[in-house]
CSV table of C-alpha atoms in Angstrom, one decimal:
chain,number,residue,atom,x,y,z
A,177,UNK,CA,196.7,-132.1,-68.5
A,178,UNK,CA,195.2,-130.8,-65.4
A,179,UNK,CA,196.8,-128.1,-63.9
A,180,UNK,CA,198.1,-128.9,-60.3
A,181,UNK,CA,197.9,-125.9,-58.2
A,182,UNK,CA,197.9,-122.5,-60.1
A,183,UNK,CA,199.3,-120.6,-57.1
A,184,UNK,CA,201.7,-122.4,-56.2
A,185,UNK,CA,205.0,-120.9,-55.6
A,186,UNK,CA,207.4,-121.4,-58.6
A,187,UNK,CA,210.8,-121.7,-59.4
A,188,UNK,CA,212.5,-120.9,-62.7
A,189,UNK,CA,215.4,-122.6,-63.2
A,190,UNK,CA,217.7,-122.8,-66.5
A,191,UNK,CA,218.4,-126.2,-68.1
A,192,UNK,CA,221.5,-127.3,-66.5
A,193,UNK,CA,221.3,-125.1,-63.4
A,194,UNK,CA,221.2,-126.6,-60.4
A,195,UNK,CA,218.0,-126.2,-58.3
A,196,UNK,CA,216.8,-126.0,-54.6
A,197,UNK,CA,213.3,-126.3,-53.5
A,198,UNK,CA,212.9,-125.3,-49.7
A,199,UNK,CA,210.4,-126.9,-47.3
A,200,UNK,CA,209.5,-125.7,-43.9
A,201,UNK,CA,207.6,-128.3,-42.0
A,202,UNK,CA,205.6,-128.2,-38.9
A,203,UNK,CA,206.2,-130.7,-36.0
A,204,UNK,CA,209.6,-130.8,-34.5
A,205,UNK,CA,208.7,-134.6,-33.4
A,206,UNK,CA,208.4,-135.6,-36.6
A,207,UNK,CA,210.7,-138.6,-37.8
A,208,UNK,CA,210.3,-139.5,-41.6
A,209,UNK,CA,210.2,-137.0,-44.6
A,210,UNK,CA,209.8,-137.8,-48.3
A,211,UNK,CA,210.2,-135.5,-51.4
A,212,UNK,CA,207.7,-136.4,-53.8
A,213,UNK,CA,207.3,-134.9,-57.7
A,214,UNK,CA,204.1,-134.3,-58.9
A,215,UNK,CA,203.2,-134.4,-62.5
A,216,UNK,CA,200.4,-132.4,-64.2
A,217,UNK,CA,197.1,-135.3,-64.4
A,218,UNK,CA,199.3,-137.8,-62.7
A,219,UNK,CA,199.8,-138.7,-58.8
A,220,UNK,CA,202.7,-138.1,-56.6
A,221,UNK,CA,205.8,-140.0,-56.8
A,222,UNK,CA,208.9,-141.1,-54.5
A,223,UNK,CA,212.3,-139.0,-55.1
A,224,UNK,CA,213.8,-139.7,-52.0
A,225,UNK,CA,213.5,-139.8,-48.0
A,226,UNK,CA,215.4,-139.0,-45.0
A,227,UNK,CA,214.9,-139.9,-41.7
A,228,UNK,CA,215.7,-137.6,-38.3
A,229,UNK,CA,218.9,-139.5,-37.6
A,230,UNK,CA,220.6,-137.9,-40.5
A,231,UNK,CA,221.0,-134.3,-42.3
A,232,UNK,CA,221.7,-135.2,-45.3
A,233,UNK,CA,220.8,-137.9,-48.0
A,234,UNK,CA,221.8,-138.1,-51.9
A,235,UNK,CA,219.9,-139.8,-54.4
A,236,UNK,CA,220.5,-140.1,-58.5
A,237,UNK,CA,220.9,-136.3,-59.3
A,238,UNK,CA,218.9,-135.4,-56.2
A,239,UNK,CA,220.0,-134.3,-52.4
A,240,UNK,CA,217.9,-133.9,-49.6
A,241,UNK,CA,219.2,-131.6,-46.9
A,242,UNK,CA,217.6,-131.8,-43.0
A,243,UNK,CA,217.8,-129.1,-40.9
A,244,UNK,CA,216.3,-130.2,-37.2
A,245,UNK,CA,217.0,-126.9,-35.9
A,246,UNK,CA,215.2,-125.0,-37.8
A,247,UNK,CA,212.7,-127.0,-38.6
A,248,UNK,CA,214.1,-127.2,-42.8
A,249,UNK,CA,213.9,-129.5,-45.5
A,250,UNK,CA,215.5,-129.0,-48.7
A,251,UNK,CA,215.5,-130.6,-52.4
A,252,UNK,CA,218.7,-130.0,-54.3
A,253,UNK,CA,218.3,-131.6,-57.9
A,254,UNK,CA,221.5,-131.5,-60.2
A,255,UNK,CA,221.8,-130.2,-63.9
A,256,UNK,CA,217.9,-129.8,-64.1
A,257,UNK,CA,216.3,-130.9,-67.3
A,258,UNK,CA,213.0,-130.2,-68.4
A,259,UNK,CA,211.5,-133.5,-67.6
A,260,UNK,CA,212.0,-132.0,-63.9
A,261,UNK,CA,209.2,-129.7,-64.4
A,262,UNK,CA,206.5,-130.7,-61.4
A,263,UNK,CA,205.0,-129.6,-58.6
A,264,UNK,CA,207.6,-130.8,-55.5
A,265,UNK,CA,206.2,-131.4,-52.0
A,266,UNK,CA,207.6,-132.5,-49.1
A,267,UNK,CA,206.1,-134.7,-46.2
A,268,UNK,CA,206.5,-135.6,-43.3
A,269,UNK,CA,204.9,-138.6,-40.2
A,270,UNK,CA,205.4,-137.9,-36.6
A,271,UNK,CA,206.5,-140.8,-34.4
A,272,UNK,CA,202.9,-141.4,-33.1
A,273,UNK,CA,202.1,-143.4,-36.1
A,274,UNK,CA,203.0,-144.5,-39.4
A,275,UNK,CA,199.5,-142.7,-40.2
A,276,UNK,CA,199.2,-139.8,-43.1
A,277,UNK,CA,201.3,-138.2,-44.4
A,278,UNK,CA,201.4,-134.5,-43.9
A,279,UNK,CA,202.1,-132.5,-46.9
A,280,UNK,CA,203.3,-129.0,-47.8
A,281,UNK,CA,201.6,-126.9,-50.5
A,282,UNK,CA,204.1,-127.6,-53.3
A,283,UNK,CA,206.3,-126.0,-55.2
A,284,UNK,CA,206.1,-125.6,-59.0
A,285,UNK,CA,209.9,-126.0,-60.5
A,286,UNK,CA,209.5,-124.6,-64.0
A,287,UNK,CA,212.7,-125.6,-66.5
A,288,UNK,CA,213.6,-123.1,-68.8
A,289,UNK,CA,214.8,-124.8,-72.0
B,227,UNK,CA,205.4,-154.5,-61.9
B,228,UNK,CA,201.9,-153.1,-61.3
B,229,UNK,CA,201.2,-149.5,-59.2
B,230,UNK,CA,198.6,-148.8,-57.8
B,231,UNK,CA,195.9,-147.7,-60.1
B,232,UNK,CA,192.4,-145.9,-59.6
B,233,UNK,CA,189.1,-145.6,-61.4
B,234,UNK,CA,187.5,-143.9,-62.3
B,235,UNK,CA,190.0,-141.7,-63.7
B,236,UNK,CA,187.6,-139.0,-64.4
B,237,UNK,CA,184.1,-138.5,-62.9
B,238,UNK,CA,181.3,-135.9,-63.5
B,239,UNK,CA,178.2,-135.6,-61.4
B,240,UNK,CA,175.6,-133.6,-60.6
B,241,UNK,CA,175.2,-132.2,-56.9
B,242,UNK,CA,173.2,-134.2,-54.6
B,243,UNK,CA,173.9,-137.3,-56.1
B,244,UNK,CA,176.4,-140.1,-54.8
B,245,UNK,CA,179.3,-141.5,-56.0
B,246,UNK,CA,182.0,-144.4,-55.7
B,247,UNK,CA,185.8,-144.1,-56.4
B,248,UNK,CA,187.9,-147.5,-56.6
B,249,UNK,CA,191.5,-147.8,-55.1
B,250,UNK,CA,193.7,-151.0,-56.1
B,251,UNK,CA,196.8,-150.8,-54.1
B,252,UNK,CA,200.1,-152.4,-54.9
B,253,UNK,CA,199.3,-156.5,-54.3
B,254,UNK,CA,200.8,-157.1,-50.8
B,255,UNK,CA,200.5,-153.6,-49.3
B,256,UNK,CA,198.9,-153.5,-45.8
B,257,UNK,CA,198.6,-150.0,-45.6
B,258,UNK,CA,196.1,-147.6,-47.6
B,259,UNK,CA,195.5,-144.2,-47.6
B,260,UNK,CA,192.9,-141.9,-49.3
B,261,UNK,CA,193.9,-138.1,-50.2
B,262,UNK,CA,192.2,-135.4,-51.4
B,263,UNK,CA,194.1,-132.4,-53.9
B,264,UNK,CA,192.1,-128.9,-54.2
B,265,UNK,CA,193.3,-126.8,-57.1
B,266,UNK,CA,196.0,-125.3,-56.0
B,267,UNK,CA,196.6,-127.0,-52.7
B,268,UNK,CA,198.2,-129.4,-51.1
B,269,UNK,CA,197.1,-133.3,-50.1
B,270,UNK,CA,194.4,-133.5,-47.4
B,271,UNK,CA,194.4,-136.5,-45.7
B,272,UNK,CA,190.9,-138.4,-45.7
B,273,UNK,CA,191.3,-141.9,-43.7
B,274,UNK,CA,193.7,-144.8,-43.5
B,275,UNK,CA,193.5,-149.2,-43.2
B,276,UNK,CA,195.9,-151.1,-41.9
B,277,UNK,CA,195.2,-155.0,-42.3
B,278,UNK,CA,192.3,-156.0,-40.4
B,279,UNK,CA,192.2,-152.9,-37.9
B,280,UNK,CA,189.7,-149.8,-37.3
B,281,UNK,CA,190.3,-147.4,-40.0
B,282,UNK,CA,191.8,-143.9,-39.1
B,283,UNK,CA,188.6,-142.1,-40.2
B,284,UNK,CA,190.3,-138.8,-38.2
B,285,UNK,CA,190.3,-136.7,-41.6
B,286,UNK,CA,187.1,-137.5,-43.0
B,287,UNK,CA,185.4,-133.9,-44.2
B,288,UNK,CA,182.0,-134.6,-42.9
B,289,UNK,CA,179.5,-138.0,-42.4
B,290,UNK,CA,179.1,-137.5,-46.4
B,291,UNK,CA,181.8,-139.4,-46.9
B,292,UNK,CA,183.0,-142.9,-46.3
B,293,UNK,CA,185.5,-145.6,-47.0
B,294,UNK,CA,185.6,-149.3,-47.0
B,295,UNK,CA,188.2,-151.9,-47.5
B,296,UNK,CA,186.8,-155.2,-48.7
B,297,UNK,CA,189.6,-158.4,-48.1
B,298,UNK,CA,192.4,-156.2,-47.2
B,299,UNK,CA,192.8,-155.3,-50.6
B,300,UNK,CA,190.6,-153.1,-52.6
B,301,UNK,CA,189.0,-150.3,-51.0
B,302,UNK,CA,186.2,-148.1,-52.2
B,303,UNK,CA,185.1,-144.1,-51.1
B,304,UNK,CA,182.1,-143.0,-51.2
B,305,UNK,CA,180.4,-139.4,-51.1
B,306,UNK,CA,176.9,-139.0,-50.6
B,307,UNK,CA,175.2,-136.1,-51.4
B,308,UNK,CA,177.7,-134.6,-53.5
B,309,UNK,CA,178.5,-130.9,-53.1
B,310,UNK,CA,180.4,-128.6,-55.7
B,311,UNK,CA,183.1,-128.1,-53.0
B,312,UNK,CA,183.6,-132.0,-53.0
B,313,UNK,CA,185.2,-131.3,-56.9
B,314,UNK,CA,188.8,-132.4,-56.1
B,315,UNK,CA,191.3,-135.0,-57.3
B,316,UNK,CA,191.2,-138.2,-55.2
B,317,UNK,CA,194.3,-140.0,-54.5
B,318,UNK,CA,194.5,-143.1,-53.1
B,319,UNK,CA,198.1,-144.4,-51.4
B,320,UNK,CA,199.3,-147.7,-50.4
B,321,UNK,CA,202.7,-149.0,-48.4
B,322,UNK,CA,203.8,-152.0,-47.5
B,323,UNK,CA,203.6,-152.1,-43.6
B,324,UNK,CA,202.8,-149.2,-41.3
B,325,UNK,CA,206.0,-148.4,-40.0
B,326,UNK,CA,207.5,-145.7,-41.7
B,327,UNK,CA,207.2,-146.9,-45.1
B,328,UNK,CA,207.2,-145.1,-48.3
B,329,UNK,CA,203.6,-144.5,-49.3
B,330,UNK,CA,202.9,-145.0,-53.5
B,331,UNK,CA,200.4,-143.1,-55.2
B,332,UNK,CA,198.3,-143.7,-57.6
B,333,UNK,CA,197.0,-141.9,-60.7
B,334,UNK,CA,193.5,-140.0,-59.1
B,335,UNK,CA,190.5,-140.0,-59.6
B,336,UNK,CA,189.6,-136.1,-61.0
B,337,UNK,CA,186.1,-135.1,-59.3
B,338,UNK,CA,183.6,-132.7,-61.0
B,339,UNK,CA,180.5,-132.0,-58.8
B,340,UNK,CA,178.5,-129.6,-61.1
């Protein structure tokens, strides 16, 4: 399948290790952020979303962490297994619309078997 | 139940000449969103429809490009004029309402402008 990004930063993580993929994102009025998991030759897809009236959020095997301050967003996924290998990015919407979606560059998690 | 799917899911042109990708978004979605992936980066965003109103054209590249949505449900881009730096995967996005919803991808369509 098609390669996704090739420099991408990557994380290795062992099967059954926990991982944590870091986002920093740009506009301190933004309101909404989503996690998506990208698949080589296949779109993005939903893991999980937070909105700015929390810090925290868990999922199935997945945590999102909000850091307003600092202007921080954070994946935490649980006993990684290899079917967790993707390309992660996050995104965010500002309050002045429900408009695109502005997206990191990705990170590549690599599972180590 | 059905995503949103794309088509085609591969296309190979020669520069200069035109070409149209196809968007189905989930039935009932308002919303729809075109992307665009470089190798190796992340999503650009190309334009947005909401229902019945002016699209957000705001991240169109240049006036080769251009985007319709026929019935509020399909929608169709277009380049003109293809140029080798046009070679990207398009995505195409759709959500239920506008207000902060989840967008859903679809598969791509993979662009080769040789």
């Amino acid at each position: 399948g098609e390669s996704v990004g090739l420099h991408l930063p990557t994380l290795s993580v062992q099967e059954g290790d926990n991982s944590i993929i870091n986002c920093a994102y740009s506009n301190s009025a933004s309101d909404y952020f989503i996690w998506y998991k990208q698949e080589s030759g296949k779109g993005p897809q939903f893991i999980i979303d937070i909105r700015s009236n929390m810090d925290k959020r868990q999922g199935q095997r997945v945590t999102v962490l909000l850091n307003k301050t600092v202007k921080h967003l954070s994946l935490q996924i649980a006993a990684t297994q290899p079917g967790d290998s993707a390309v992660y990015f996050c995104a965010e919407i500002t309050p002045s619309g429900n408009t695109p979606l502005v997206f990191g560059k990705g990170t590549r998690l690599s599972v180590i078997a | 139940g059905a995503g949103v799917s794309q088509s085609p899911s591969n296309k190979v042109t020669e520069k200069g000449k035109d070409v149209e990708l196809r968007c189905d978004p989930i039935s009932g979605h308002t919303a729809l969103y075109w992307y665009r992936q470089s190798l190796g980066q992340g999503l650009e965003f190309l334009i947005y429809f909401q229902g019945n109103s002016a699209p957000d054209k705001s991240g169109l590249p240049s006036d080769r490009f251009s985007a319709e949505r026929t019935g509020g449900s399909v929608s169709t881009l277009t380049i003109q004029r293809t140029q080798q730096e046009d070679s990207a995967v398009y995505l195409c996005a759709s959500s239920l309402s506008p207000d902060k919803e989840t967008q859903y991808f679809g598969p791509g369509t993979r662009l080769l402008v040789l």
